[in-house]
mmCIF file of C-alpha atoms in Angstrom:
data_model
loop_
_atom_site.group_PDB
_atom_site.id
_atom_site.type_symbol
_atom_site.label_atom_id
_atom_site.label_comp_id
_atom_site.label_asym_id
_atom_site.label_seq_id
_atom_site.Cartn_x
_atom_site.Cartn_y
_atom_site.Cartn_z
ATOM 1 C CA MET A 9 0.000 0.000 0.000
ATOM 2 C CA MET A 10 1.550 3.279 -1.150
ATOM 3 C CA ARG A 11 1.671 6.094 1.383
ATOM 4 C CA SER A 12 2.416 9.798 1.012
ATOM 5 C CA THR A 13 3.035 12.798 3.226
ATOM 6 C CA VAL A 14 1.003 15.809 2.110
ATOM 7 C CA ARG A 15 0.809 19.353 3.484
ATOM 8 C CA TRP A 16 -1.742 22.093 2.901
ATOM 9 C CA ASP A 17 -0.447 25.638 3.478
ATOM 10 C CA VAL A 18 -3.552 27.548 4.494
ATOM 11 C CA GLU A 19 -4.571 31.194 4.552
ATOM 12 C CA LEU A 20 -7.823 32.100 6.279
ATOM 13 C CA THR A 21 -9.736 35.361 6.037
ATOM 14 C CA ALA A 22 -12.298 36.184 8.717
ATOM 15 C CA LEU A 23 -15.742 36.917 7.280
ATOM 16 C CA SER A 24 -17.088 37.716 10.744
ATOM 17 C CA SER A 25 -15.342 38.504 14.011
ATOM 18 C CA ILE A 26 -13.281 35.714 15.572
ATOM 19 C CA SER A 27 -13.210 34.772 19.249
ATOM 20 C CA GLN A 28 -11.702 31.981 21.322
ATOM 21 C CA LYS A 29 -11.957 31.887 25.079
ATOM 22 C CA GLY A 30 -8.693 32.189 26.964
ATOM 23 C CA GLU A 31 -8.071 32.281 30.692
ATOM 24 C CA ASP A 32 -10.999 33.124 32.939
ATOM 25 C CA SER A 33 -10.866 36.844 33.698
ATOM 26 C CA GLY A 34 -13.132 36.544 36.736
ATOM 27 C CA THR A 35 -15.419 39.156 35.184
ATOM 28 C CA THR A 36 -18.149 39.309 32.553
ATOM 29 C CA THR A 37 -15.475 39.967 29.903
ATOM 30 C CA THR A 38 -14.315 36.915 27.929
ATOM 31 C CA LEU A 39 -10.697 37.420 26.905
ATOM 32 C CA PHE A 40 -9.142 35.998 23.745
ATOM 33 C CA ARG A 41 -6.741 33.076 24.120
ATOM 34 C CA ARG A 42 -3.150 34.389 23.938
ATOM 35 C CA GLU A 43 0.381 33.049 23.536
ATOM 36 C CA PRO A 44 3.771 34.786 23.835
ATOM 37 C CA VAL A 45 5.589 35.591 20.596
ATOM 38 C CA ILE A 46 9.223 36.746 20.810
ATOM 39 C CA GLN A 47 9.773 40.020 18.970
ATOM 40 C CA PRO A 48 12.911 40.894 16.949
ATOM 41 C CA ASP A 49 14.221 42.891 19.915
ATOM 42 C CA GLY A 50 13.833 39.890 22.231
ATOM 43 C CA ARG A 51 10.667 41.047 24.033
ATOM 44 C CA PRO A 52 7.862 38.495 24.527
ATOM 45 C CA VAL A 53 4.459 39.878 23.530
ATOM 46 C CA LEU A 54 1.157 38.101 24.181
ATOM 47 C CA VAL A 55 -0.725 37.682 20.896
ATOM 48 C CA PRO A 56 -4.254 36.294 20.276
ATOM 49 C CA ILE A 57 -3.765 32.908 18.587
ATOM 50 C CA VAL A 58 -6.440 30.304 17.829
ATOM 51 C CA SER A 59 -5.404 26.824 18.949
ATOM 52 C CA GLY A 60 -4.862 24.065 16.419
ATOM 53 C CA ASN A 61 -7.157 21.947 18.567
ATOM 54 C CA SER A 62 -10.058 24.249 17.678
ATOM 55 C CA VAL A 63 -9.505 23.701 13.946
ATOM 56 C CA ARG A 64 -8.914 19.988 14.413
ATOM 57 C CA GLY A 65 -12.191 19.653 16.314
ATOM 58 C CA GLY A 66 -14.130 21.413 13.561
ATOM 59 C CA LEU A 67 -12.539 19.209 10.888
ATOM 60 C CA ARG A 68 -13.245 16.062 12.931
ATOM 61 C CA ARG A 69 -16.948 16.894 13.219
ATOM 62 C CA ILE A 70 -17.181 17.500 9.466
ATOM 63 C CA ALA A 71 -15.413 14.176 8.889
ATOM 64 C CA GLU A 72 -17.845 12.295 11.110
ATOM 65 C CA GLU A 73 -20.861 13.782 9.339
ATOM 66 C CA LEU A 74 -19.501 13.005 5.849
ATOM 67 C CA PHE A 75 -18.714 9.446 6.908
ATOM 68 C CA ARG A 76 -22.095 8.939 8.604
ATOM 69 C CA ASP A 77 -23.959 10.137 5.507
ATOM 70 C CA VAL A 78 -22.198 7.491 3.381
ATOM 71 C CA ILE A 79 -22.139 4.509 5.776
ATOM 72 C CA GLY A 80 -25.441 5.194 7.567
ATOM 73 C CA TYR A 81 -24.487 3.818 10.990
ATOM 74 C CA GLU A 82 -27.025 5.882 12.936
ATOM 75 C CA GLY A 83 -28.355 3.764 15.832
ATOM 76 C CA GLN A 84 -26.038 0.829 15.020
ATOM 77 C CA ILE A 85 -22.799 1.657 16.842
ATOM 78 C CA PRO A 86 -22.011 1.963 20.562
ATOM 79 C CA LEU A 87 -21.826 5.339 22.257
ATOM 80 C CA SER A 88 -18.062 4.935 22.719
ATOM 81 C CA ALA A 89 -17.617 4.609 18.952
ATOM 82 C CA ALA A 90 -19.752 7.690 18.327
ATOM 83 C CA HIS A 91 -17.593 9.650 20.778
ATOM 84 C CA ALA A 92 -14.401 8.373 19.137
ATOM 85 C CA LEU A 93 -15.610 9.544 15.725
ATOM 86 C CA ARG A 94 -17.055 12.847 16.883
ATOM 87 C CA ASN A 95 -14.567 14.117 19.457
ATOM 88 C CA GLY A 96 -11.773 11.582 19.793
ATOM 89 C CA GLY A 97 -13.338 9.489 22.556
ATOM 90 C CA SER A 98 -12.142 9.160 26.127
ATOM 91 C CA LEU A 99 -9.761 6.979 28.083
ATOM 92 C CA THR A 100 -11.990 4.399 29.785
ATOM 93 C CA LYS A 101 -11.791 0.805 30.929
ATOM 94 C CA VAL A 102 -12.151 -1.640 28.020
ATOM 95 C CA THR A 103 -15.404 -3.639 28.124
ATOM 96 C CA GLY A 104 -14.637 -5.882 25.141
ATOM 97 C CA ASP A 105 -11.542 -7.421 23.612
ATOM 98 C CA SER A 106 -8.510 -5.141 23.480
ATOM 99 C CA LEU A 107 -8.027 -3.626 20.030
ATOM 100 C CA THR A 108 -4.499 -4.549 18.968
ATOM 101 C CA GLY A 109 -2.458 -5.660 15.980
ATOM 102 C CA ARG A 110 -4.323 -6.488 12.779
ATOM 103 C CA ARG A 111 -7.718 -5.367 14.130
ATOM 104 C CA ARG A 112 -6.368 -1.893 14.847
ATOM 105 C CA GLN A 113 -4.872 -1.668 11.349
ATOM 106 C CA ARG A 114 -8.099 -2.900 9.748
ATOM 107 C CA LEU A 115 -10.072 -0.279 11.677
ATOM 108 C CA ARG A 116 -7.852 2.439 10.197
ATOM 109 C CA GLU A 117 -8.383 1.029 6.701
ATOM 110 C CA LEU A 118 -12.183 0.806 7.011
ATOM 111 C CA VAL A 119 -12.796 4.014 8.990
ATOM 112 C CA PRO A 120 -10.893 6.982 7.505
ATOM 113 C CA PRO A 121 -11.986 9.379 10.300
ATOM 114 C CA ILE A 122 -9.972 7.151 12.653
ATOM 115 C CA GLY A 123 -7.090 6.779 10.207
ATOM 116 C CA VAL A 124 -6.890 10.556 9.772
ATOM 117 C CA PHE A 125 -7.750 11.872 13.253
ATOM 118 C CA GLY A 126 -7.047 8.918 15.519
ATOM 119 C CA GLY A 127 -9.051 8.371 18.687
ATOM 120 C CA ASN A 128 -9.500 6.557 21.982
ATOM 121 C CA GLY A 129 -11.357 3.296 22.195
ATOM 122 C CA GLY A 130 -10.726 -0.410 22.105
ATOM 123 C CA GLY A 131 -7.973 -0.381 24.689
ATOM 124 C CA GLN A 132 -4.576 1.204 25.168
ATOM 125 C CA PRO A 133 -2.690 2.922 23.672
ATOM 126 C CA PRO A 134 -4.872 5.494 21.863
ATOM 127 C CA ILE A 135 -5.047 5.117 18.086
ATOM 128 C CA ASP A 136 -2.833 7.736 16.481
ATOM 129 C CA GLY A 137 -4.007 9.560 13.363
ATOM 130 C CA ALA A 138 -2.091 10.840 10.360
ATOM 131 C CA LEU A 139 -3.186 14.479 10.721
ATOM 132 C CA LYS A 140 -1.204 17.336 12.220
ATOM 133 C CA VAL A 141 -2.829 20.777 12.507
ATOM 134 C CA GLY A 142 -0.955 24.023 13.035
ATOM 135 C CA LYS A 143 -1.970 26.874 15.314
ATOM 136 C CA VAL A 144 -3.922 29.628 13.572
ATOM 137 C CA ILE A 145 -1.784 32.758 13.699
ATOM 138 C CA PRO A 146 -3.202 36.199 12.836
ATOM 139 C CA ARG A 147 -1.208 38.306 10.421
ATOM 140 C CA VAL A 148 -0.359 41.289 12.593
ATOM 141 C CA ARG A 149 2.793 43.301 13.143
ATOM 142 C CA GLU A 150 3.725 41.225 16.205
ATOM 143 C CA THR A 151 3.648 37.895 14.274
ATOM 144 C CA GLU A 152 5.153 38.862 10.933
ATOM 145 C CA THR A 153 8.551 37.286 11.688
ATOM 146 C CA ILE A 154 6.959 33.849 12.129
ATOM 147 C CA MET A 155 4.663 33.927 9.075
ATOM 148 C CA THR A 156 5.574 31.792 6.059
ATOM 149 C CA ARG A 157 3.689 33.574 3.266
ATOM 150 C CA ALA A 158 4.682 36.909 1.787
ATOM 151 C CA TYR A 159 2.241 39.764 2.285
ATOM 152 C CA ASP A 160 2.352 43.152 0.570
ATOM 153 C CA GLY A 161 -0.550 44.802 2.378
ATOM 154 C CA ARG A 162 -0.440 47.158 5.351
ATOM 155 C CA LEU A 163 0.337 45.419 8.617
ATOM 156 C CA MET A 164 -1.578 46.525 11.691
ATOM 157 C CA SER A 165 -0.698 45.894 15.306
ATOM 158 C CA GLN A 166 -2.866 43.507 17.311
ATOM 159 C CA PHE A 167 -3.567 46.453 19.593
ATOM 160 C CA GLU A 168 -5.288 48.218 16.681
ATOM 161 C CA LEU A 169 -7.366 45.169 15.786
ATOM 162 C CA VAL A 170 -8.541 43.547 19.022
ATOM 163 C CA SER A 171 -11.845 44.944 20.247
ATOM 164 C CA LEU A 172 -14.605 44.208 22.748
ATOM 165 C CA GLU A 173 -18.078 43.316 21.486
ATOM 166 C CA SER A 174 -20.866 44.001 23.969
ATOM 167 C CA TYR A 175 -23.929 41.837 24.474
ATOM 168 C CA SER A 176 -26.854 41.811 26.872
ATOM 169 C CA ARG A 177 -29.204 39.150 28.129
ATOM 170 C CA PHE A 178 -32.691 40.023 29.299
ATOM 171 C CA ASP A 179 -35.093 38.339 31.670
ATOM 172 C CA ASP A 180 -38.596 38.516 30.159
ATOM 173 C CA THR A 181 -40.595 36.887 32.973
ATOM 174 C CA ASP A 182 -42.815 39.957 33.145
ATOM 175 C CA THR A 183 -43.773 39.896 29.460
ATOM 176 C CA ARG A 184 -46.988 38.486 27.988
ATOM 177 C CA ALA A 185 -45.085 35.861 25.961
ATOM 178 C CA PHE A 186 -43.384 34.195 28.933
ATOM 179 C CA PRO A 187 -44.806 30.708 29.786
ATOM 180 C CA GLU A 188 -46.711 30.595 33.054
ATOM 181 C CA PRO A 189 -44.651 28.811 35.771
ATOM 182 C CA THR A 190 -45.922 26.500 38.496
ATOM 183 C CA PRO A 191 -47.829 28.222 41.315
ATOM 184 C CA THR A 192 -45.038 27.455 43.828
ATOM 185 C CA GLY A 193 -43.218 30.686 42.955
ATOM 186 C CA VAL A 194 -40.954 32.326 40.469
ATOM 187 C CA GLY A 195 -38.000 30.020 41.053
ATOM 188 C CA ALA A 196 -35.040 29.687 43.355
ATOM 189 C CA GLY A 197 -32.829 32.736 43.539
ATOM 190 C CA LYS A 198 -35.293 34.983 41.706
ATOM 191 C CA THR A 199 -37.275 37.679 43.436
ATOM 192 C CA ALA A 200 -40.501 38.718 41.763
ATOM 193 C CA GLY A 201 -40.070 41.969 39.898
ATOM 194 C CA ALA A 202 -36.256 41.936 40.161
ATOM 195 C CA SER A 203 -34.333 42.888 37.040
ATOM 196 C CA MET A 204 -32.224 40.101 35.508
ATOM 197 C CA LEU A 205 -30.522 42.223 32.852
ATOM 198 C CA MET A 206 -26.969 40.983 32.289
ATOM 199 C CA ARG A 207 -24.300 42.612 30.156
ATOM 200 C CA PHE A 208 -21.145 40.877 28.999
ATOM 201 C CA GLU A 209 -18.291 41.473 26.585
ATOM 202 C CA VAL A 210 -16.288 39.260 24.240
ATOM 203 C CA GLU A 211 -12.797 40.078 22.990
ATOM 204 C CA THR A 212 -12.530 39.509 19.225
ATOM 205 C CA LEU A 213 -10.446 39.961 16.113
ATOM 206 C CA PRO A 214 -12.471 41.735 13.397
ATOM 207 C CA ALA A 215 -13.806 40.538 10.069
ATOM 208 C CA GLY A 216 -11.105 40.892 7.432
ATOM 209 C CA THR A 217 -8.300 39.627 9.686
ATOM 210 C CA ARG A 218 -5.992 37.201 7.859
ATOM 211 C CA PHE A 219 -4.579 34.056 9.461
ATOM 212 C CA GLU A 220 -2.025 31.388 8.569
ATOM 213 C CA THR A 221 -1.900 27.728 9.489
ATOM 214 C CA PHE A 222 -1.050 24.343 7.998
ATOM 215 C CA LEU A 223 -2.529 20.859 7.734
ATOM 216 C CA ARG A 224 -0.327 17.812 7.245
ATOM 217 C CA LEU A 225 -1.046 14.130 6.653
ATOM 218 C CA ASP A 226 1.942 11.934 7.510
ATOM 219 C CA ARG A 227 2.308 8.667 5.596
ATOM 220 C CA ALA A 228 -1.357 8.559 4.650
ATOM 221 C CA THR A 229 -2.985 6.156 2.213
ATOM 222 C CA GLU A 230 -4.644 7.337 -0.995
ATOM 223 C CA LEU A 231 -8.050 6.648 0.556
ATOM 224 C CA GLU A 232 -7.212 8.739 3.656
ATOM 225 C CA ILE A 233 -5.929 11.598 1.502
ATOM 226 C CA SER A 234 -9.056 11.444 -0.674
ATOM 227 C CA PHE A 235 -11.296 11.465 2.389
ATOM 228 C CA PHE A 236 -9.475 14.349 4.080
ATOM 229 C CA THR A 237 -9.481 16.346 0.821
ATOM 230 C CA ASP A 238 -13.292 16.201 0.931
ATOM 231 C CA VAL A 239 -13.310 17.184 4.609
ATOM 232 C CA TRP A 240 -11.033 20.156 3.973
ATOM 233 C CA GLY A 241 -13.092 21.175 0.931
ATOM 234 C CA ARG A 242 -16.225 21.312 3.102
ATOM 235 C CA PHE A 243 -14.439 23.406 5.731
ATOM 236 C CA ALA A 244 -13.022 25.755 3.086
ATOM 237 C CA ARG A 245 -16.526 26.385 1.732
ATOM 238 C CA ASP A 246 -18.410 26.666 5.008
ATOM 239 C CA GLY A 247 -16.043 26.486 7.955
ATOM 240 C CA PHE A 248 -16.012 28.221 11.327
ATOM 241 C CA LEU A 249 -13.012 29.207 13.409
ATOM 242 C CA GLY A 250 -12.943 29.640 17.184
ATOM 243 C CA GLY A 251 -16.081 29.853 19.287
ATOM 244 C CA ARG A 252 -19.541 31.453 19.463
ATOM 245 C CA SER A 253 -20.571 30.454 15.934
ATOM 246 C CA ALA A 254 -24.190 30.312 17.163
ATOM 247 C CA ILE A 255 -24.205 34.122 17.408
ATOM 248 C CA GLY A 256 -22.361 34.817 14.176
ATOM 249 C CA HIS A 257 -18.706 34.618 15.152
ATOM 250 C CA GLY A 258 -16.092 32.580 13.318
ATOM 251 C CA ARG A 259 -17.064 32.550 9.632
ATOM 252 C CA VAL A 260 -13.967 32.229 7.459
ATOM 253 C CA ARG A 261 -12.899 31.891 3.849
ATOM 254 C CA ALA A 262 -10.022 29.457 3.290
ATOM 255 C CA GLU A 263 -7.451 29.210 0.509
ATOM 256 C CA SER A 264 -4.697 26.599 0.430
ATOM 257 C CA ASP A 265 -1.804 25.201 -1.581
ATOM 258 C CA ARG A 266 -1.143 21.462 -1.458
ATOM 259 C CA VAL A 267 2.349 20.011 -1.683
ATOM 260 C CA VAL A 268 3.528 16.396 -1.545
ATOM 261 C CA LEU A 269 6.469 16.207 0.869
ATOM 262 C CA ALA A 270 7.272 12.490 0.619
ATOM 263 C CA GLY A 271 6.125 9.456 -1.287
ATOM 264 C CA PRO A 272 4.338 9.310 -4.643
ATOM 265 C CA ASP A 273 1.852 11.890 -5.818
ATOM 266 C CA PRO A 274 -1.387 10.291 -4.515
ATOM 267 C CA GLN A 275 -3.825 9.115 -7.145
ATOM 268 C CA SER A 276 -7.412 10.314 -6.907
ATOM 269 C CA VAL A 277 -9.713 7.636 -5.502
ATOM 270 C CA ASP A 278 -13.385 7.839 -4.562
ATOM 271 C CA TRP A 279 -13.534 6.807 -0.915
ATOM 272 C CA ARG A 280 -17.318 6.560 -1.091
ATOM 273 C CA VAL A 281 -17.188 3.981 -3.899
ATOM 274 C CA GLU A 282 -14.490 2.071 -2.014
ATOM 275 C CA LEU A 283 -16.310 1.892 1.329
ATOM 276 C CA GLU A 284 -20.044 1.762 0.534
ATOM 277 C CA PRO A 285 -19.929 -1.944 -0.475
ATOM 278 C CA LEU A 286 -18.113 -2.671 2.814
ATOM 279 C CA ARG A 287 -20.801 -1.046 4.985
ATOM 280 C CA ASP A 288 -21.479 -4.100 7.170
ATOM 281 C CA GLU A 289 -17.766 -4.657 7.769
ATOM 282 C CA VAL A 290 -17.290 -0.949 8.587
ATOM 283 C CA ILE A 291 -20.089 -1.021 11.189
ATOM 284 C CA ALA A 292 -18.684 -4.225 12.699
ATOM 285 C CA ALA A 293 -15.273 -2.570 12.965
ATOM 286 C CA LEU A 294 -16.795 0.488 14.663
ATOM 287 C CA CYS A 295 -18.291 -1.810 17.274
ATOM 288 C CA TRP A 296 -14.744 -2.767 18.281
ATOM 289 C CA LEU A 297 -14.460 0.719 19.828
ATOM 290 C CA THR A 298 -15.945 -0.302 23.188
#
């Protein structure tokens, strides 16, 4: 089986403001996650950077949905397998046979989300995946020395870009539309007629901010590369970065260049055509993740 190492060099452009929760501020202000970046003069400066884990999680969920739509395993696999596909699973005591040797390899071959992303399930050690994901670094003055792509536009400082977006949450118990509660009272901790207005703020990078990252598949099969190419294509068309997508944050446009670093140039294969006839065997393999 021929294997290749492939990297995607990625540039993201924010189509709406980007946020990712960092350390708890102890207030109603949610601060952006930050990391130190050493400046040319040797000073460390904290810069808002989106974790690679955030991108990896979004890609993994897309992968699970694409795979589920083709194999149709809804209601036919154990909860532990669903967790392994959706979020990597958890380290728990094995209830079935330990997943080792040939079974582990066959699982990777039949279930590309596991081959690409890895996961926990079926015993120790965790199944390693082929994918590596870089941190998502904003193109600002403080990060320019660590960027890999040339940029001719005007560079702004992070201090010019980062802003606070304000939100409020209202209690509408006194409105006509509120459902009538039980006659025992208005609820614990709530005094009748008391205002429950809450204001909070979220630190964000604005729409239009550019970011750099990379995706890399190490020694992946042609089927795994084909599958991940579809996953990345879905993210590039309709992906979200960071948190709070439910209120409009995180929309991005993605552009990428693919380069083969090692091994042969992978041939295009249709992973759907390859795996659909093996549906029963795929579902049986997923049930090993107990």
